[in-house]
PDB file of C-alpha atoms in Angstrom:
ATOM      1  CA  MET A1469       2.310-151.020-141.478  1.00 47.00           C
ATOM      2  CA  LYS A1470       1.746-154.785-141.667  1.00 41.00           C
ATOM      3  CA  GLN A1471       3.295-155.426-138.376  1.00 46.00           C
ATOM      4  CA  THR A1472       0.993-152.681-136.947  1.00 43.00           C
ATOM      5  CA  MET A1473      -2.126-154.343-138.241  1.00 42.00           C
ATOM      6  CA  ILE A1474      -1.134-157.754-136.976  1.00 43.00           C
ATOM      7  CA  THR A1475      -0.440-156.273-133.439  1.00 44.00           C
ATOM      8  CA  ILE A1476      -3.932-154.547-133.437  1.00 38.00           C
ATOM      9  CA  VAL A1477      -5.685-157.859-134.390  1.00 43.00           C
ATOM     10  CA  LEU A1478      -3.861-159.651-131.642  1.00 47.00           C
ATOM     11  CA  VAL A1479      -4.791-157.028-129.041  1.00 44.00           C
ATOM     12  CA  LEU A1480      -8.358-158.407-129.315  1.00 45.00           C
ATOM     13  CA  LEU A1481      -7.157-161.928-128.177  1.00 47.00           C
ATOM     14  CA  LEU A1482      -7.218-161.164-124.565  1.00 47.00           C
ATOM     15  CA  THR A1483     -10.029-158.558-124.575  1.00 45.00           C
ATOM     16  CA  GLY A1484     -10.808-157.529-121.035  1.00 43.00           C
ATOM     17  CA  CYS A1485      -7.731-159.453-119.727  1.00 40.00           C
ATOM     18  CA  SER A1486      -4.792-157.941-121.343  1.00 39.00           C
ATOM     19  CA  PHE A1487      -3.112-156.855-124.494  1.00 35.00           C
ATOM     20  CA  VAL A1488      -1.176-159.089-126.801  1.00 40.00           C
ATOM     21  CA  SER A1489       2.123-158.330-128.602  1.00 41.00           C
ATOM     22  CA  ILE A1490       3.813-160.614-131.135  1.00 40.00           C
ATOM     23  CA  GLN A1491       7.358-159.263-130.957  1.00 43.00           C
ATOM     24  CA  PRO A1492       9.367-162.192-129.707  1.00 44.00           C
ATOM     25  CA  ASN A1493      13.125-161.582-128.683  1.00 45.00           C
ATOM     26  CA  LYS A1494      14.971-163.485-131.145  1.00 43.00           C
ATOM     27  CA  ASP A1495      17.844-164.293-128.657  1.00 41.00           C
ATOM     28  CA  LYS A1496      15.083-166.013-126.396  1.00 42.00           C
ATOM     29  CA  THR A1497      13.236-167.902-129.010  1.00 43.00           C
ATOM     30  CA  ASP A1498      14.657-171.319-128.134  1.00 45.00           C
ATOM     31  CA  SER A1499      16.562-170.711-125.061  1.00 40.00           C
ATOM     32  CA  LYS A1500      13.827-171.606-122.513  1.00 52.00           C
ATOM     33  CA  ILE A1501      13.036-175.097-123.715  1.00 52.00           C
ATOM     34  CA  GLU A1502      13.267-178.498-121.889  1.00 50.00           C
ATOM     35  CA  LYS A1503      12.469-181.950-123.174  1.00 47.00           C
ATOM     36  CA  ILE A1504      10.422-184.419-121.260  1.00 41.00           C
ATOM     37  CA  SER A1505      10.012-188.195-121.705  1.00 40.00           C
ATOM     38  CA  THR A1506       8.729-189.290-125.040  1.00 38.00           C
ATOM     39  CA  VAL A1507       7.957-192.727-123.776  1.00 44.00           C
ATOM     40  CA  THR A1508       4.490-193.826-124.936  1.00 45.00           C
ATOM     41  CA  LYS A1509       2.081-194.313-122.093  1.00 51.00           C
ATOM     42  CA  LYS A1510      -1.406-195.530-121.874  1.00 66.00           C
ATOM     43  CA  ILE A1511      -3.897-192.624-121.843  1.00 67.00           C
ATOM     44  CA  SER A1512      -5.369-191.970-118.467  1.00 74.00           C
ATOM     45  CA  GLU A1513      -8.917-191.007-117.939  1.00 71.00           C
ATOM     46  CA  HIS A1514      -7.679-187.453-116.901  1.00 67.00           C
ATOM     47  CA  ASP A1515      -5.811-187.166-120.115  1.00 71.00           C
ATOM     48  CA  HIS A1516      -8.564-188.396-122.167  1.00 69.00           C
ATOM     49  CA  ASP A1517     -10.859-185.949-120.942  1.00 67.00           C
ATOM     50  CA  ALA A1518      -8.259-183.186-121.424  1.00 67.00           C
ATOM     51  CA  TYR A1519      -7.196-183.857-124.969  1.00 78.00           C
ATOM     52  CA  TYR A1520      -9.838-185.998-126.572  1.00 83.00           C
ATOM     53  CA  ASN A1521     -13.274-185.221-125.136  1.00 84.00           C
ATOM     54  CA  SER A1522     -14.555-182.417-127.517  1.00 92.00           C
ATOM     55  CA  PRO A1523     -18.230-181.781-128.328  1.00 92.00           C
ATOM     56  CA  GLN A1524     -17.310-180.863-131.887  1.00 94.00           C
ATOM     57  CA  VAL A1525     -14.501-183.292-132.736  1.00 96.00           C
ATOM     58  CA  THR A1526     -14.379-187.053-132.859  1.00 96.00           C
ATOM     59  CA  ASP A1527     -12.408-188.779-130.126  1.00 94.00           C
ATOM     60  CA  ASP A1528      -9.007-189.628-131.910  1.00 96.00           C
ATOM     61  CA  SER A1529      -7.279-191.069-128.813  1.00 93.00           C
ATOM     62  CA  THR A1530      -7.185-194.561-130.346  1.00 93.00           C
ATOM     63  CA  LEU A1531      -5.541-193.333-133.575  1.00 96.00           C
ATOM     64  CA  GLN A1532      -1.686-193.904-133.029  1.00 95.00           C
ATOM     65  CA  LYS A1533      -0.719-195.206-136.358  1.00 97.00           C
ATOM     66  CA  THR A1534      -0.953-193.585-139.887  1.00 96.00           C
ATOM     67  CA  GLY A1535      -4.008-194.850-141.746  1.00 97.00           C
ATOM     68  CA  GLN A1536      -6.124-195.617-138.747  1.00 98.00           C
ATOM     69  CA  SER A1537      -9.782-194.347-138.696  1.00 98.00           C
ATOM     70  CA  VAL A1538     -12.230-193.913-135.938  1.00 97.00           C
ATOM     71  CA  THR A1539     -16.147-193.060-136.259  1.00 97.00           C
ATOM     72  CA  ASP A1540     -18.562-191.677-133.550  1.00 96.00           C
ATOM     73  CA  GLU A1541     -21.568-189.550-133.402  1.00 96.00           C
ATOM     74  CA  LYS A1542     -19.396-186.479-134.346  1.00 97.00           C
ATOM     75  CA  GLY A1543     -17.915-187.744-137.595  1.00 97.00           C
ATOM     76  CA  GLU A1544     -15.009-189.691-138.865  1.00 98.00           C
ATOM     77  CA  ALA A1545     -11.384-189.052-138.376  1.00 98.00           C
ATOM     78  CA  THR A1546      -8.432-190.589-140.109  1.00 98.00           C
ATOM     79  CA  LEU A1547      -4.767-190.280-138.835  1.00 98.00           C
ATOM     80  CA  LYS A1548      -2.365-188.999-141.605  1.00 97.00           C
ATOM     81  CA  ALA A1549       0.667-188.238-139.282  1.00 97.00           C
ATOM     82  CA  ILE A1550       1.510-188.132-135.743  1.00 97.00           C
ATOM     83  CA  LYS A1551       4.458-186.702-133.818  1.00 97.00           C
ATOM     84  CA  PRO A1552       5.050-186.929-129.919  1.00 97.00           C
ATOM     85  CA  ILE A1553       6.525-183.608-129.000  1.00 96.00           C
ATOM     86  CA  ASN A1554       6.677-183.394-125.135  1.00 96.00           C
ATOM     87  CA  SER A1555       8.605-180.209-124.961  1.00 97.00           C
ATOM     88  CA  VAL A1556       8.189-177.450-122.171  1.00 98.00           C
ATOM     89  CA  TYR A1557       8.588-173.794-123.016  1.00 98.00           C
ATOM     90  CA  HIS A1558       9.191-171.385-120.246  1.00 98.00           C
ATOM     91  CA  LEU A1559       7.812-167.766-120.383  1.00 98.00           C
ATOM     92  CA  GLY A1560       8.465-166.355-116.917  1.00 97.00           C
ATOM     93  CA  ASP A1561       5.619-167.829-114.719  1.00 97.00           C
ATOM     94  CA  ILE A1562       4.011-169.647-117.579  1.00 98.00           C
ATOM     95  CA  GLU A1563       5.070-173.166-118.319  1.00 98.00           C
ATOM     96  CA  PHE A1564       3.738-174.177-121.879  1.00 98.00           C
ATOM     97  CA  THR A1565       3.928-177.888-122.604  1.00 98.00           C
ATOM     98  CA  ILE A1566       3.212-179.259-126.115  1.00 98.00           C
ATOM     99  CA  LYS A1567       2.450-182.853-125.915  1.00 96.00           C
ATOM    100  CA  GLU A1568       1.638-184.059-129.171  1.00 96.00           C
ATOM    101  CA  MET A1569       0.890-183.064-132.721  1.00 98.00           C
ATOM    102  CA  LYS A1570      -1.298-184.905-135.430  1.00 98.00           C
ATOM    103  CA  LEU A1571      -2.434-184.318-138.874  1.00 98.00           C
ATOM    104  CA  LEU A1572      -6.023-185.633-139.251  1.00 98.00           C
ATOM    105  CA  HIS A1573      -8.438-185.901-142.137  1.00 98.00           C
ATOM    106  CA  TYR A1574     -11.942-185.264-140.766  1.00 98.00           C
ATOM    107  CA  ARG A1575     -15.410-185.556-142.048  1.00 97.00           C
ATOM    108  CA  PRO A1576     -17.742-184.181-139.396  1.00 97.00           C
ATOM    109  CA  ASP A1577     -21.292-185.348-138.962  1.00 97.00           C
ATOM    110  CA  TYR A1578     -23.969-183.238-140.870  1.00 95.00           C
ATOM    111  CA  SER A1579     -25.288-181.917-137.518  1.00 96.00           C
ATOM    112  CA  LEU A1580     -21.901-179.985-137.227  1.00 96.00           C
ATOM    113  CA  ILE A1581     -21.710-178.500-140.665  1.00 92.00           C
ATOM    114  CA  ASP A1582     -22.894-175.102-139.172  1.00 94.00           C
ATOM    115  CA  TYR A1583     -20.215-175.109-136.549  1.00 96.00           C
ATOM    116  CA  TYR A1584     -17.394-175.573-139.129  1.00 96.00           C
ATOM    117  CA  HIS A1585     -18.914-173.295-141.909  1.00 95.00           C
ATOM    118  CA  PRO A1586     -17.193-170.064-140.691  1.00 95.00           C
ATOM    119  CA  LEU A1587     -13.871-171.997-140.966  1.00 96.00           C
ATOM    120  CA  THR A1588     -14.334-173.745-144.203  1.00 96.00           C
ATOM    121  CA  GLU A1589     -16.976-174.532-146.815  1.00 94.00           C
ATOM    122  CA  ALA A1590     -15.665-178.111-147.409  1.00 95.00           C
ATOM    123  CA  GLU A1591     -17.641-180.974-146.051  1.00 94.00           C
ATOM    124  CA  GLU A1592     -14.466-182.927-145.096  1.00 96.00           C
ATOM    125  CA  PHE A1593     -10.926-181.402-144.588  1.00 97.00           C
ATOM    126  CA  ASP A1594      -7.435-182.006-143.044  1.00 97.00           C
ATOM    127  CA  PHE A1595      -6.459-180.281-139.799  1.00 98.00           C
ATOM    128  CA  ILE A1596      -3.557-180.201-137.498  1.00 98.00           C
ATOM    129  CA  LYS A1597      -4.208-180.839-133.896  1.00 98.00           C
ATOM    130  CA  ILE A1598      -1.909-179.658-131.028  1.00 98.00           C
ATOM    131  CA  SER A1599      -2.339-181.127-127.418  1.00 96.00           C
ATOM    132  CA  ALA A1600      -1.079-178.832-124.853  1.00 96.00           C
ATOM    133  CA  ASP A1601      -0.867-177.884-121.110  1.00 97.00           C
ATOM    134  CA  ILE A1602      -0.527-174.389-119.716  1.00 98.00           C
ATOM    135  CA  LYS A1603       0.523-173.924-116.042  1.00 98.00           C
ATOM    136  CA  ASN A1604       0.733-170.665-114.186  1.00 98.00           C
ATOM    137  CA  LYS A1605       3.432-171.129-111.580  1.00 98.00           C
ATOM    138  CA  SER A1606       2.835-167.719-110.017  1.00 97.00           C
ATOM    139  CA  LYS A1607       0.231-167.199-107.278  1.00 97.00           C
ATOM    140  CA  GLU A1608      -1.164-164.189-109.310  1.00 97.00           C
ATOM    141  CA  THR A1609      -3.347-164.078-112.335  1.00 98.00           C
ATOM    142  CA  ARG A1610      -1.657-164.104-115.692  1.00 98.00           C
ATOM    143  CA  ASN A1611      -2.736-163.655-119.364  1.00 98.00           C
ATOM    144  CA  PHE A1612      -1.306-165.842-122.083  1.00 98.00           C
ATOM    145  CA  ALA A1613      -2.288-167.412-125.541  1.00 97.00           C
ATOM    146  CA  PRO A1614      -0.504-170.491-126.528  1.00 98.00           C
ATOM    147  CA  VAL A1615      -1.000-169.878-130.306  1.00 97.00           C
ATOM    148  CA  ALA A1616      -1.551-166.354-131.500  1.00 97.00           C
ATOM    149  CA  LEU A1617      -0.269-167.051-134.855  1.00 98.00           C
ATOM    150  CA  PHE A1618       0.101-170.230-136.848  1.00 98.00           C
ATOM    151  CA  GLU A1619       1.764-171.182-140.090  1.00 97.00           C
ATOM    152  CA  THR A1620       3.156-174.004-142.111  1.00 97.00           C
ATOM    153  CA  ASN A1621       5.993-174.595-144.524  1.00 96.00           C
ATOM    154  CA  THR A1622       3.337-174.805-147.259  1.00 95.00           C
ATOM    155  CA  GLY A1623       2.481-171.147-146.890  1.00 94.00           C
ATOM    156  CA  ILE A1624      -0.637-171.500-144.672  1.00 94.00           C
ATOM    157  CA  LYS A1625      -1.026-168.673-142.156  1.00 96.00           C
ATOM    158  CA  MET A1626      -3.781-168.402-139.560  1.00 97.00           C
ATOM    159  CA  ASP A1627      -4.407-166.712-136.205  1.00 96.00           C
ATOM    160  CA  TRP A1628      -5.932-167.735-132.884  1.00 94.00           C
ATOM    161  CA  LYS A1629      -9.510-166.995-134.286  1.00 95.00           C
ATOM    162  CA  GLN A1630      -9.359-169.895-136.618  1.00 97.00           C
ATOM    163  CA  ASP A1631      -8.825-172.462-133.809  1.00 97.00           C
ATOM    164  CA  MET A1632     -11.513-175.185-134.238  1.00 96.00           C
ATOM    165  CA  TYR A1633     -11.448-176.508-130.653  1.00 95.00           C
ATOM    166  CA  LEU A1634     -12.320-173.380-128.778  1.00 90.00           C
ATOM    167  CA  GLU A1635     -11.418-174.877-125.477  1.00 90.00           C
ATOM    168  CA  HIS A1636     -10.629-171.618-123.751  1.00 89.00           C
ATOM    169  CA  LEU A1637      -6.860-172.162-123.515  1.00 95.00           C
ATOM    170  CA  ASN A1638      -6.351-168.434-124.360  1.00 95.00           C
ATOM    171  CA  GLY A1639      -6.674-165.406-121.894  1.00 95.00           C
ATOM    172  CA  GLU A1640      -6.789-165.272-118.158  1.00 97.00           C
ATOM    173  CA  ILE A1641      -5.099-168.136-116.033  1.00 98.00           C
ATOM    174  CA  GLU A1642      -5.334-167.863-112.360  1.00 97.00           C
ATOM    175  CA  GLY A1643      -2.539-168.519-109.948  1.00 97.00           C
ATOM    176  CA  SER A1644      -1.325-172.101-109.860  1.00 97.00           C
ATOM    177  CA  GLN A1645      -3.912-172.890-112.218  1.00 97.00           C
ATOM    178  CA  VAL A1646      -3.291-175.590-115.086  1.00 97.00           C
ATOM    179  CA  LYS A1647      -5.187-175.529-118.406  1.00 96.00           C
ATOM    180  CA  ARG A1648      -5.173-178.717-120.605  1.00 95.00           C
ATOM    181  CA  GLY A1649      -6.730-179.130-124.028  1.00 95.00           C
ATOM    182  CA  SER A1650      -6.270-178.967-127.823  1.00 96.00           C
ATOM    183  CA  LEU A1651      -5.935-176.468-130.515  1.00 97.00           C
ATOM    184  CA  GLY A1652      -6.723-177.308-134.229  1.00 97.00           C
ATOM    185  CA  PHE A1653      -6.101-175.546-137.488  1.00 98.00           C
ATOM    186  CA  ILE A1654      -7.596-176.498-140.843  1.00 97.00           C
ATOM    187  CA  VAL A1655      -5.184-176.976-143.558  1.00 96.00           C
ATOM    188  CA  ASP A1656      -5.421-177.392-147.422  1.00 90.00           C
ATOM    189  CA  THR A1657      -6.074-181.099-147.991  1.00 89.00           C
ATOM    190  CA  ALA A1658      -4.314-181.138-151.405  1.00 90.00           C
ATOM    191  CA  GLU A1659      -1.123-179.606-149.700  1.00 89.00           C
ATOM    192  CA  SER A1660      -1.267-181.435-146.379  1.00 91.00           C
ATOM    193  CA  LYS A1661       1.037-184.207-147.535  1.00 89.00           C
ATOM    194  CA  LYS A1662       3.724-181.561-148.114  1.00 93.00           C
ATOM    195  CA  ILE A1663       3.578-180.221-144.579  1.00 96.00           C
ATOM    196  CA  GLU A1664       6.886-180.911-142.847  1.00 96.00           C
ATOM    197  CA  TRP A1665       6.658-178.420-140.001  1.00 97.00           C
ATOM    198  CA  ILE A1666       4.477-175.752-138.379  1.00 97.00           C
ATOM    199  CA  LYS A1667       5.460-172.627-136.688  1.00 98.00           C
ATOM    200  CA  ILE A1668       3.468-170.916-133.860  1.00 98.00           C
ATOM    201  CA  LEU A1669       3.965-167.653-132.134  1.00 98.00           C
ATOM    202  CA  THR A1670       2.625-167.395-128.709  1.00 98.00           C
ATOM    203  CA  SER A1671       1.324-164.184-127.042  1.00 98.00           C
ATOM    204  CA  ASP A1672       3.247-162.200-124.619  1.00 98.00           C
ATOM    205  CA  VAL A1673       2.634-162.932-120.927  1.00 98.00           C
ATOM    206  CA  PHE A1674       0.747-160.192-119.042  1.00 98.00           C
ATOM    207  CA  ASN A1675      -0.382-159.607-115.439  1.00 97.00           C
ATOM    208  CA  GLU A1676      -3.702-158.236-114.249  1.00 95.00           C
ATOM    209  CA  LYS A1677      -2.504-154.640-114.796  1.00 95.00           C
ATOM    210  CA  GLN A1678      -1.873-155.338-118.469  1.00 95.00           C
ATOM    211  CA  GLU A1679       1.879-155.039-117.854  1.00 97.00           C
ATOM    212  CA  ARG A1680       3.860-157.226-120.089  1.00 97.00           C
ATOM    213  CA  LEU A1681       6.015-159.613-118.086  1.00 98.00           C
ATOM    214  CA  GLU A1682       7.447-161.709-120.859  1.00 98.00           C
ATOM    215  CA  GLU A1683       7.800-161.657-124.556  1.00 98.00           C
ATOM    216  CA  ALA A1684       6.284-163.939-126.906  1.00 98.00           C
ATOM    217  CA  GLN A1685       8.087-167.128-128.291  1.00 98.00           C
ATOM    218  CA  LYS A1686       8.248-168.524-131.819  1.00 98.00           C
ATOM    219  CA  ILE A1687       8.175-172.280-131.745  1.00 98.00           C
ATOM    220  CA  GLN A1688       8.752-174.430-134.814  1.00 98.00           C
ATOM    221  CA  LEU A1689       7.564-178.204-134.680  1.00 97.00           C
ATOM    222  CA  HIS A1690       8.553-180.845-137.171  1.00 96.00           C
ATOM    223  CA  PHE A1691       6.551-183.925-138.290  1.00 93.00           C
TER     224      PHE A1691
END
């Protein structure tokens, strides 16, 4: 019954585009992964716009060492942990790249309190940020969600609806299109120091006829 309810909720993820299933093939979970260079590079203007230029979240591009803080008109962010990932996950025609993972403490400007209120009642909070690329290598439209479910080793469990960035990485992706952006999930500040890993479950990959082409993947990332 629990599995049925989860599946029904995730069907809403790609409404009007496709249906979502969260039944990954365990044999395929880690079999389609490749590593790319982890050498730190200067952030280009293109990358900056993709991963750090959010209307609701402070630009954290300068935060590369634990304890560093930055303040702008959107609030104040402090880096608590950072992990370059640079892993590519292959789901048929979809190439899903996770670039980086950060644990940040954030105090949004008062003008943004209403934006965050549906996610938390706290005036400041910790969150995990995932920077990612999604590439459709097919010439045909596909439907995919990079994070359908999110959980941590501390017991936090959330779904796609609790992503604080809302950068439209979910859903339809046209042939040869590349989507770039960030996803963020608020975590318990008191427990954040105990977070050692996160686990995400992608959606399945569908075509325009809502036919499932590839099963979801379960991905675990360690700080």
